[in-house]
Every structure is written in C-alpha cells, then in structure tokens.
Amino acid sequence: MKPTPPGWPRISSAVYYDDAETAIDWLCNAFGFMVREKIVGEDGRVEHSELEYGEGLVMVGQTGKAATSEKPWRSSQASPAGLGGRNTQSLCVMVDDVDAHCERASAAGARVFAPPTTVDYGEGYWTDRTYGARDLEGHLWWFMQRIHTAAR
C-alpha cells in the first residue's frame, strides 16, 4: 500500500450539520477538536472543514446544498436533526482520559447516553473505558480509552 498524502489518515469521515459554523465551534469546545482548515463561501456557509484530534481527522460540512448534474449526491447530505434524530453512522475517538473527556463534553452540553463504563473483552483481548454522547445536532460519538492490551 502506498503512503497517504502528508497529514492525511488512511480513512477519514465526514459529518453534516444544518449549522456547520456553530457545530465546528461546539466540537472544538466540547470534544477537544482543533480546526485544521475551514473554507467559508461567499454566502457565509461552510463549504468544507477539517478538524483534527491527534492524528485523526473528521470533515464537517453544511447540509442543504442543492444537487447539480456534476454533484447529484449533495442533496442526500443530512444532519440527524433533519432526520428525526436518526443516524447512519457513529464516530469513535480514542482519548487519553475518558472520565475527564466526558466531564468536559457534558459541561458543554453533550447528551451522554452511555456513561463511562469499563469493558473487559476477556483474556487475549483488551479492556476499554468508553462513553457515548450525542452532539448538538444528534450525531453519535463514542470516546474510548484503552486500559489494557493483551500481549500477543
């Protein structure tokens, strides 16, 4: 496999918000992301953004873009807020301290649906401490801290 372009992970996800500008600020404040790039169009809407967490990358985009003959898929970009809270994906982020991260996210308004819990997957596997939260428009996020890794 050839190396990825500098600064790009092998896989990156994109999430869409009705109000991407507010979401970007909130994700940085609540979850600790850092803005790497944000492109705002003449009409003030976020056309593209890249948020980093360590070596991870998530792109945040704006919903409501009209489909064109060159980009017919644009009309399918939606936020859970516009789908009755339904999700087609969830994101998982490895953090250093799940409990502190959860406290920060909760204080910023994240809706924690699964409080921090330690799960031991058994001998030969690993133990994680994990919590789940919904962001301001309803995307599902999982935050994990590896507690123990089995020797292989």
Steps between C-alpha positions, in 0.01 A plus 500: 500500500636843411529761777224755537558869422681678786262580784217276378389182676415194293128539583312816591130557555279798417199611703240755394326765707217742432719764668857392429656824630344452845575126494871556430532738796303260721704193398820686587366618835320182608709220350841665463535508122725758332417673173755413233313662212168677452378628164208741517318595180390848397156434648658424841434126497772249580596331174767273650683457829752267655516444875788315665519296817854373537578326172128455426302712256128562454351727237197712587268622228178696462168340406253652259725512195309471177572207275659580165558286193868473604423430867159331529593348839498841673128491571546181707726665759301534821532558872323273751314818603328491160434124514310475827822419688586199283867424427666306223838495672673559828854617558756357742785705645780368722571741787752502785250537789139398432366631831653848460390511135144406598491772766618761248250386237212492750583850623485623138156345447575157353216257571671199654291191421754244628702611806866399534518123539792260509462195277741206521483297178673205665835331510691546179319820407478843662323717755352838406330777692234653275216750495249606236358846433285684250615839375286811455331366183480136610806328348614198705856510632686233697810592700732223613806460719703180476561374854673172420628328185570129498847386409504327163 
